[in-house]
């Protein structure tokens, strides 16, 4: 079938809106009419890689939401007409998947970032017959229609506001899951969240849901800190790393129980780590490309540092949970969203990079 998609043809070039041919779903795949798709920093990682690592034309997008139009012969979890959120893919058979720790699938790169299906095929070709990469995070949802792996498809309630739900598939579930799943923040504890973008603000909301008594948001921009206050932060901090550590220790009376970093900035991570109490834990989700040093003496007392992918979530359980919290007014992530039509994807990218918007979503044409 003919579809419209945003294609990135070079890592340094703009997205182009193109007509593509979309193949048929395989036995364990789902054809989805995409209603909207969130834009996340991970969609833009190719811009940070050397040109020789760019794998060719690709449809990105990994926070899609929409309506099922057709299913493959072996699909059992959804049917045509179902509302769905699209999340990451996993192999289902490795040691991590057997333990239901799907974000840590041993084959994560192959199933999510290889430019196509695990067997090397793609669902998209352009009008000249050239292969265009598909199945980014099992979905490639910067398109009016896409073929998603069944593993990436999460059914949600028929009454759900599907247009705003795509970000639950990655960024929002990562921020919320870091608090509720990875750190398992308890009521009455203290938590530091560094970076008040979409992940960080979702984490602030989740910390409030968890009942944390001290929620400290750290960011360089006062406008972001104001939002953090709105969504549950009890304290806000801005300044140099040494100032951050001192402010956290003061606010917590000697050190935080938990910290969550979304910045990927080693100096900020060290500042948060230094502000933990002796049995505190810090979880890292920010993408950084430098080295991170660890002070042995500060760690052997009982502190913990851990990475977090996709909020340690089981998507078909956690995404509906977040949707219910949102419906109950306890998790208003939808207020972070700014809509752009698909043909303004380059403007959305610039607005996101500049910090002018928190969470852009691309709305597909009818």
CSV table of C-alpha atoms in Angstrom, one decimal:
chain,number,residue,atom,x,y,z
A,1,UNK,CA,0.0,0.0,0.0
A,2,UNK,CA,1.0,3.6,-0.5
A,3,UNK,CA,1.8,5.6,2.6
A,4,UNK,CA,3.4,8.9,3.6
A,5,UNK,CA,6.4,9.0,5.8
A,6,UNK,CA,9.2,11.2,7.1
A,7,UNK,CA,12.5,9.7,5.7
A,8,UNK,CA,16.0,10.6,7.0
A,9,UNK,CA,18.3,10.0,4.0
A,10,UNK,CA,21.6,11.3,5.6
A,11,UNK,CA,22.6,11.7,9.2
A,12,UNK,CA,23.2,15.4,8.7
A,13,UNK,CA,20.3,16.2,6.4
A,14,UNK,CA,16.7,17.1,7.0
A,15,UNK,CA,13.7,14.7,7.2
A,16,UNK,CA,11.9,14.6,3.8
A,17,UNK,CA,8.2,13.8,3.4
A,18,UNK,CA,7.9,11.0,0.9
A,19,UNK,CA,5.5,8.5,-0.6
A,20,UNK,CA,6.6,4.9,0.2
A,21,UNK,CA,5.4,1.5,-0.5
A,22,UNK,CA,4.5,-0.5,2.6
A,23,UNK,CA,4.5,-4.3,2.4
A,24,UNK,CA,2.1,-6.7,4.1
A,25,UNK,CA,2.5,-7.8,7.8
A,26,UNK,CA,4.2,-11.0,8.5
A,27,UNK,CA,2.7,-13.7,10.7
A,28,UNK,CA,3.7,-12.0,13.9
A,29,UNK,CA,3.2,-8.4,12.7
A,30,UNK,CA,0.5,-5.8,12.9
A,31,UNK,CA,-0.5,-3.1,10.4
A,32,UNK,CA,-1.2,0.1,12.3
A,33,UNK,CA,-2.7,3.4,11.1
A,34,UNK,CA,-0.6,5.8,13.0
A,35,UNK,CA,-2.5,8.7,14.6
A,36,UNK,CA,0.5,10.4,16.1
A,37,UNK,CA,4.1,9.7,17.1
A,38,UNK,CA,6.3,11.3,19.8
A,39,UNK,CA,9.7,12.6,18.9
A,40,UNK,CA,12.5,11.5,21.3
A,41,UNK,CA,16.2,12.2,21.4
A,42,UNK,CA,16.8,8.6,20.5
A,43,UNK,CA,15.3,9.2,17.1
A,44,UNK,CA,18.1,11.7,16.4
A,45,UNK,CA,21.1,9.6,17.6
A,46,UNK,CA,22.2,9.1,14.0
A,47,UNK,CA,23.0,12.8,13.8
A,48,UNK,CA,25.7,12.2,16.5
A,49,UNK,CA,27.4,9.3,14.6
A,50,UNK,CA,30.2,9.5,12.0
A,51,UNK,CA,28.8,9.4,8.4
A,52,UNK,CA,30.2,5.9,7.8
A,53,UNK,CA,27.9,4.5,10.5
A,54,UNK,CA,24.7,5.8,9.0
A,55,UNK,CA,22.9,2.8,7.6
A,56,UNK,CA,21.0,4.4,4.7
A,57,UNK,CA,17.5,5.9,4.3
A,58,UNK,CA,15.4,5.2,7.4
A,59,UNK,CA,12.0,5.9,8.8
A,60,UNK,CA,12.4,6.6,12.5
A,61,UNK,CA,9.8,7.1,15.2
A,62,UNK,CA,9.4,4.9,18.3
A,63,UNK,CA,6.6,6.5,20.2
A,64,UNK,CA,3.7,5.7,17.9
A,65,UNK,CA,0.0,5.4,18.7
A,66,UNK,CA,-2.8,4.4,16.4
A,67,UNK,CA,-5.5,2.0,15.3
A,68,UNK,CA,-4.9,-1.6,14.2
A,69,UNK,CA,-5.9,-2.1,10.5
A,70,UNK,CA,-4.8,-5.7,9.9
A,71,UNK,CA,-2.9,-8.5,11.7
A,72,UNK,CA,-0.6,-11.3,10.7
A,73,UNK,CA,-1.8,-14.9,10.7
A,74,UNK,CA,-0.3,-15.7,14.1
A,75,UNK,CA,-1.2,-12.5,16.0
A,76,UNK,CA,-3.3,-13.1,19.0
A,77,UNK,CA,-3.0,-10.0,21.2
A,78,UNK,CA,-4.8,-7.5,19.1
A,79,UNK,CA,-7.4,-7.3,16.3
A,80,UNK,CA,-8.4,-4.7,13.7
A,81,UNK,CA,-10.0,-1.7,15.3
A,82,UNK,CA,-8.0,-1.9,18.5
A,83,UNK,CA,-6.4,1.2,19.8
A,84,UNK,CA,-2.7,0.6,20.5
A,85,UNK,CA,0.5,2.2,21.7
A,86,UNK,CA,3.8,1.1,20.1
A,87,UNK,CA,6.8,0.4,22.2
A,88,UNK,CA,10.2,-1.3,21.9
A,89,UNK,CA,10.7,-4.8,20.6
A,90,UNK,CA,12.5,-7.8,22.2
A,91,UNK,CA,13.4,-11.3,21.1
A,92,UNK,CA,11.5,-13.1,23.8
A,93,UNK,CA,13.9,-16.0,24.2
A,94,UNK,CA,17.2,-14.7,25.7
A,95,UNK,CA,18.0,-14.9,29.4
A,96,UNK,CA,16.8,-11.4,30.0
A,97,UNK,CA,13.5,-11.9,28.2
A,98,UNK,CA,13.0,-15.2,30.0
A,99,UNK,CA,13.2,-13.2,33.2
A,100,UNK,CA,10.7,-10.7,31.8
A,101,UNK,CA,13.4,-8.0,31.8
A,102,UNK,CA,12.6,-7.1,28.2
A,103,UNK,CA,14.4,-3.7,28.0
A,104,UNK,CA,17.7,-5.7,28.6
A,105,UNK,CA,17.1,-8.1,25.8
A,106,UNK,CA,20.5,-9.6,24.7
A,107,UNK,CA,19.4,-8.9,21.1
A,108,UNK,CA,18.1,-5.4,21.7
A,109,UNK,CA,20.1,-3.8,18.9
A,110,UNK,CA,19.1,-6.4,16.3
A,111,UNK,CA,15.4,-6.1,17.2
A,112,UNK,CA,15.3,-2.3,17.5
A,113,UNK,CA,18.1,-0.5,15.8
A,114,UNK,CA,19.2,-2.6,12.8
A,115,UNK,CA,17.3,-0.8,10.1
A,116,UNK,CA,14.8,-3.5,9.5
A,117,UNK,CA,13.4,-6.8,10.7
A,118,UNK,CA,15.9,-9.2,12.5
A,119,UNK,CA,16.1,-11.2,9.2
A,120,UNK,CA,17.4,-8.1,7.4
A,121,UNK,CA,14.3,-7.3,5.4
A,122,UNK,CA,12.4,-4.0,5.5
A,123,UNK,CA,8.7,-3.1,5.2
A,124,UNK,CA,9.4,0.1,3.2
A,125,UNK,CA,10.6,0.8,-0.3
A,126,UNK,CA,10.6,4.3,-2.0
A,127,UNK,CA,9.1,5.2,-5.4
A,128,UNK,CA,12.4,4.3,-7.1
A,129,UNK,CA,12.4,0.8,-5.6
A,130,UNK,CA,15.1,1.6,-3.1
A,131,UNK,CA,15.0,0.0,0.3
A,132,UNK,CA,14.1,2.3,3.2
A,133,UNK,CA,14.8,1.1,6.7
A,134,UNK,CA,11.8,0.1,8.9
A,135,UNK,CA,11.1,-1.5,12.3
A,136,UNK,CA,13.0,1.1,14.3
A,137,UNK,CA,12.2,0.0,17.8
A,138,UNK,CA,9.9,-2.6,16.2
A,139,UNK,CA,7.7,0.2,14.6
A,140,UNK,CA,9.2,3.1,12.6
A,141,UNK,CA,6.2,5.3,13.3
A,142,UNK,CA,7.0,8.6,11.6
A,143,UNK,CA,4.5,7.4,9.0
A,144,UNK,CA,0.8,7.4,8.3
A,145,UNK,CA,0.9,3.6,8.4
A,146,UNK,CA,3.5,1.1,9.6
A,147,UNK,CA,4.1,-2.5,10.2
A,148,UNK,CA,5.0,-3.2,13.8
A,149,UNK,CA,6.2,-6.3,15.5
A,150,UNK,CA,3.5,-7.8,17.7
A,151,UNK,CA,5.9,-7.6,20.6
A,152,UNK,CA,5.9,-3.8,20.2
A,153,UNK,CA,2.1,-3.4,20.2
A,154,UNK,CA,0.3,-2.6,23.4
A,155,UNK,CA,-3.5,-2.6,23.4
A,156,UNK,CA,-5.1,0.2,25.4
A,157,UNK,CA,-8.7,0.9,26.4
A,158,UNK,CA,-11.1,1.8,23.6
A,159,UNK,CA,-11.9,5.1,25.3
A,160,UNK,CA,-8.3,6.1,25.5
A,161,UNK,CA,-7.2,9.5,24.0
A,162,UNK,CA,-5.0,7.7,21.6
A,163,UNK,CA,-3.6,10.8,19.9
A,164,UNK,CA,-1.6,11.8,23.0
A,165,UNK,CA,-0.5,8.3,24.1
A,166,UNK,CA,2.5,7.6,21.9
A,167,UNK,CA,5.1,9.0,24.3
A,168,UNK,CA,4.1,6.3,26.8
A,169,UNK,CA,5.9,3.9,24.5
A,170,UNK,CA,9.4,5.2,25.4
A,171,UNK,CA,10.2,8.5,27.0
A,172,UNK,CA,7.4,8.8,29.5
A,173,UNK,CA,7.6,5.1,30.5
A,174,UNK,CA,11.3,5.5,30.9
A,175,UNK,CA,11.0,8.5,33.3
A,176,UNK,CA,8.1,7.0,35.3
A,177,UNK,CA,9.5,3.5,35.3
A,178,UNK,CA,12.9,4.6,36.6
A,179,UNK,CA,11.1,5.8,39.7
A,180,UNK,CA,8.4,3.2,40.1
A,181,UNK,CA,10.2,0.1,38.8
A,182,UNK,CA,14.0,0.6,38.8
A,183,UNK,CA,14.4,2.5,42.0
A,184,UNK,CA,11.0,1.4,43.5
A,185,UNK,CA,10.8,4.7,45.4
A,186,UNK,CA,8.9,4.3,48.6
A,187,UNK,CA,6.6,6.8,50.4
A,188,UNK,CA,8.4,9.2,52.7
A,189,UNK,CA,11.7,9.0,50.9
A,190,UNK,CA,13.8,11.6,49.1
A,191,UNK,CA,14.6,11.5,45.3
A,192,UNK,CA,16.7,13.7,43.1
A,193,UNK,CA,15.9,14.1,39.4
A,194,UNK,CA,18.5,15.7,37.2
A,195,UNK,CA,17.3,17.1,34.0
A,196,UNK,CA,13.7,18.4,33.7
A,197,UNK,CA,12.9,17.4,30.2
A,198,UNK,CA,10.2,14.9,29.3
A,199,UNK,CA,11.9,12.0,31.1
A,200,UNK,CA,12.7,14.1,34.2
A,201,UNK,CA,9.2,15.6,34.4
A,202,UNK,CA,7.6,12.2,34.0
A,203,UNK,CA,9.9,11.1,36.9
A,204,UNK,CA,8.8,14.0,39.0
A,205,UNK,CA,5.1,13.0,38.4
A,206,UNK,CA,5.9,9.4,39.3
A,207,UNK,CA,7.8,10.4,42.4
A,208,UNK,CA,4.7,12.2,43.6
A,209,UNK,CA,2.5,9.2,42.8
A,210,UNK,CA,5.0,7.0,44.8
A,211,UNK,CA,4.5,9.3,47.8
A,212,UNK,CA,8.1,10.6,48.0
A,213,UNK,CA,8.3,13.3,50.7
A,214,UNK,CA,11.2,15.2,49.2
A,215,UNK,CA,11.4,15.6,45.4
A,216,UNK,CA,14.3,17.6,44.1
A,217,UNK,CA,14.5,18.7,40.4
A,218,UNK,CA,17.8,19.9,39.0
A,219,UNK,CA,18.0,21.8,35.7
A,220,UNK,CA,19.7,24.8,34.1
A,221,UNK,CA,16.5,26.4,32.9
A,222,UNK,CA,14.1,28.2,35.3
A,223,UNK,CA,11.1,27.5,33.0
A,224,UNK,CA,11.8,23.7,33.4
A,225,UNK,CA,12.2,24.1,37.1
A,226,UNK,CA,8.9,25.9,37.3
A,227,UNK,CA,7.2,23.0,35.5
A,228,UNK,CA,8.8,20.6,37.9
A,229,UNK,CA,7.3,22.5,40.9
A,230,UNK,CA,3.9,22.4,39.2
A,231,UNK,CA,4.1,18.6,38.8
A,232,UNK,CA,5.3,17.8,42.3
A,233,UNK,CA,8.9,18.9,43.0
A,234,UNK,CA,9.3,20.1,46.6
A,235,UNK,CA,12.7,21.7,45.8
A,236,UNK,CA,14.4,23.0,42.7
A,237,UNK,CA,18.2,23.4,42.2
A,238,UNK,CA,20.3,25.1,39.5
A,239,UNK,CA,24.0,25.8,39.5
A,240,UNK,CA,27.5,24.3,39.3
A,241,UNK,CA,27.9,20.7,40.2
A,242,UNK,CA,29.4,21.5,43.7
A,243,UNK,CA,26.4,23.8,44.4
A,244,UNK,CA,24.0,21.0,43.3
A,245,UNK,CA,25.6,18.5,45.8
A,246,UNK,CA,25.4,21.0,48.7
A,247,UNK,CA,21.8,22.0,47.9
A,248,UNK,CA,20.7,18.3,47.8
A,249,UNK,CA,22.4,17.5,51.0
A,250,UNK,CA,20.9,20.5,52.7
A,251,UNK,CA,17.4,19.7,51.4
A,252,UNK,CA,17.6,16.1,52.5
A,253,UNK,CA,19.3,16.5,55.8
A,254,UNK,CA,22.4,14.6,54.9
A,255,UNK,CA,21.8,12.9,51.6
A,256,UNK,CA,19.2,11.6,49.2
A,257,UNK,CA,17.7,8.1,49.2
A,258,UNK,CA,17.5,8.0,45.4
A,259,UNK,CA,18.6,9.9,42.3
A,260,UNK,CA,17.7,9.6,38.7
A,261,UNK,CA,19.8,11.2,35.9
A,262,UNK,CA,18.4,12.1,32.5
A,263,UNK,CA,21.3,14.4,31.4
A,264,UNK,CA,24.1,12.0,30.5
A,265,UNK,CA,26.5,14.7,31.8
A,266,UNK,CA,29.2,13.1,33.9
A,267,UNK,CA,29.8,16.1,36.1
A,268,UNK,CA,26.1,16.2,37.0
A,269,UNK,CA,26.0,12.5,37.7
A,270,UNK,CA,29.0,12.8,40.0
A,271,UNK,CA,27.3,15.7,41.8
A,272,UNK,CA,24.1,13.6,42.3
A,273,UNK,CA,26.1,10.5,43.4
A,274,UNK,CA,28.0,12.6,45.9
A,275,UNK,CA,24.7,13.8,47.4
A,276,UNK,CA,23.4,10.3,48.1
A,277,UNK,CA,23.2,9.0,51.6
A,278,UNK,CA,25.4,6.0,52.4
A,279,UNK,CA,22.9,3.5,51.1
A,280,UNK,CA,21.5,5.6,48.3
A,281,UNK,CA,20.9,4.5,44.7
A,282,UNK,CA,21.3,6.4,41.5
A,283,UNK,CA,19.8,5.3,38.2
A,284,UNK,CA,21.2,6.5,34.9
A,285,UNK,CA,19.1,7.0,31.7
A,286,UNK,CA,20.8,9.9,30.1
A,287,UNK,CA,22.8,9.1,27.0
A,288,UNK,CA,26.4,10.2,27.4
A,289,UNK,CA,29.4,9.3,25.3
A,290,UNK,CA,32.2,10.1,27.8
A,291,UNK,CA,33.7,8.2,30.7
A,292,UNK,CA,32.2,8.2,34.2
A,293,UNK,CA,34.5,7.7,37.1
A,294,UNK,CA,33.5,6.1,40.3
A,295,UNK,CA,34.9,6.8,43.7
A,296,UNK,CA,35.5,3.4,45.3
A,297,UNK,CA,35.3,4.7,48.9
A,298,UNK,CA,31.9,6.3,48.3
A,299,UNK,CA,30.5,3.1,46.8
A,300,UNK,CA,31.7,0.4,49.2
A,301,UNK,CA,29.7,2.0,52.0
A,302,UNK,CA,26.5,0.7,50.3
A,303,UNK,CA,25.7,3.2,47.5
A,304,UNK,CA,24.5,1.7,44.2
A,305,UNK,CA,24.7,3.0,40.7
A,306,UNK,CA,22.6,1.3,38.0
A,307,UNK,CA,21.6,1.9,34.4
A,308,UNK,CA,18.0,1.9,33.3
A,309,UNK,CA,16.4,1.2,29.9
A,310,UNK,CA,12.8,1.8,29.1
A,311,UNK,CA,12.0,2.2,32.7
A,312,UNK,CA,12.5,-1.5,33.5
A,313,UNK,CA,9.0,-1.9,32.1
A,314,UNK,CA,6.9,-4.7,30.8
A,315,UNK,CA,5.1,-2.5,28.3
A,316,UNK,CA,1.8,-4.4,28.0
A,317,UNK,CA,1.4,-4.0,31.8
A,318,UNK,CA,3.1,-0.7,32.6
A,319,UNK,CA,1.7,1.4,29.7
A,320,UNK,CA,-1.9,0.7,30.6
A,321,UNK,CA,-1.0,1.4,34.3
A,322,UNK,CA,0.3,4.8,33.3
A,323,UNK,CA,-2.8,5.4,31.2
A,324,UNK,CA,-5.0,4.7,34.2
A,325,UNK,CA,-3.0,7.1,36.4
A,326,UNK,CA,-3.4,9.7,33.7
A,327,UNK,CA,-7.2,9.1,33.4
A,328,UNK,CA,-7.4,9.5,37.2
A,329,UNK,CA,-5.6,12.9,37.1
A,330,UNK,CA,-2.5,11.6,38.9
A,331,UNK,CA,0.0,11.5,36.0
A,332,UNK,CA,-0.7,14.5,33.6
A,333,UNK,CA,2.0,13.7,31.1
A,334,UNK,CA,-0.2,14.9,28.3
A,335,UNK,CA,0.3,18.5,29.4
A,336,UNK,CA,4.0,18.2,28.3
A,337,UNK,CA,3.0,17.7,24.7
A,338,UNK,CA,3.2,20.1,21.8
A,339,UNK,CA,1.7,19.0,18.5
A,340,UNK,CA,3.2,19.4,15.0
A,341,UNK,CA,1.8,18.1,11.7
A,342,UNK,CA,4.0,15.5,10.1
A,343,UNK,CA,5.2,17.8,7.4
A,344,UNK,CA,6.7,20.1,10.1
A,345,UNK,CA,9.0,17.4,11.5
A,346,UNK,CA,12.1,19.5,11.0
A,347,UNK,CA,10.6,22.4,12.9
A,348,UNK,CA,9.6,19.9,15.7
A,349,UNK,CA,13.2,18.7,15.8
A,350,UNK,CA,14.6,22.2,16.1
A,351,UNK,CA,12.0,23.1,18.8
A,352,UNK,CA,12.9,20.1,20.8
A,353,UNK,CA,16.7,20.6,20.5
A,354,UNK,CA,16.4,24.2,21.6
A,355,UNK,CA,14.2,23.4,24.6
A,356,UNK,CA,11.3,25.4,23.3
A,357,UNK,CA,9.0,22.4,23.7
A,358,UNK,CA,9.2,19.5,26.2
A,359,UNK,CA,7.6,16.7,24.2
A,360,UNK,CA,6.8,17.2,20.5
A,361,UNK,CA,4.4,14.8,18.8
A,362,UNK,CA,3.8,14.5,15.1
A,363,UNK,CA,0.2,14.2,14.1
A,364,UNK,CA,-0.4,12.3,10.9
A,365,UNK,CA,-2.5,13.6,8.0
A,366,UNK,CA,-5.9,12.1,7.5
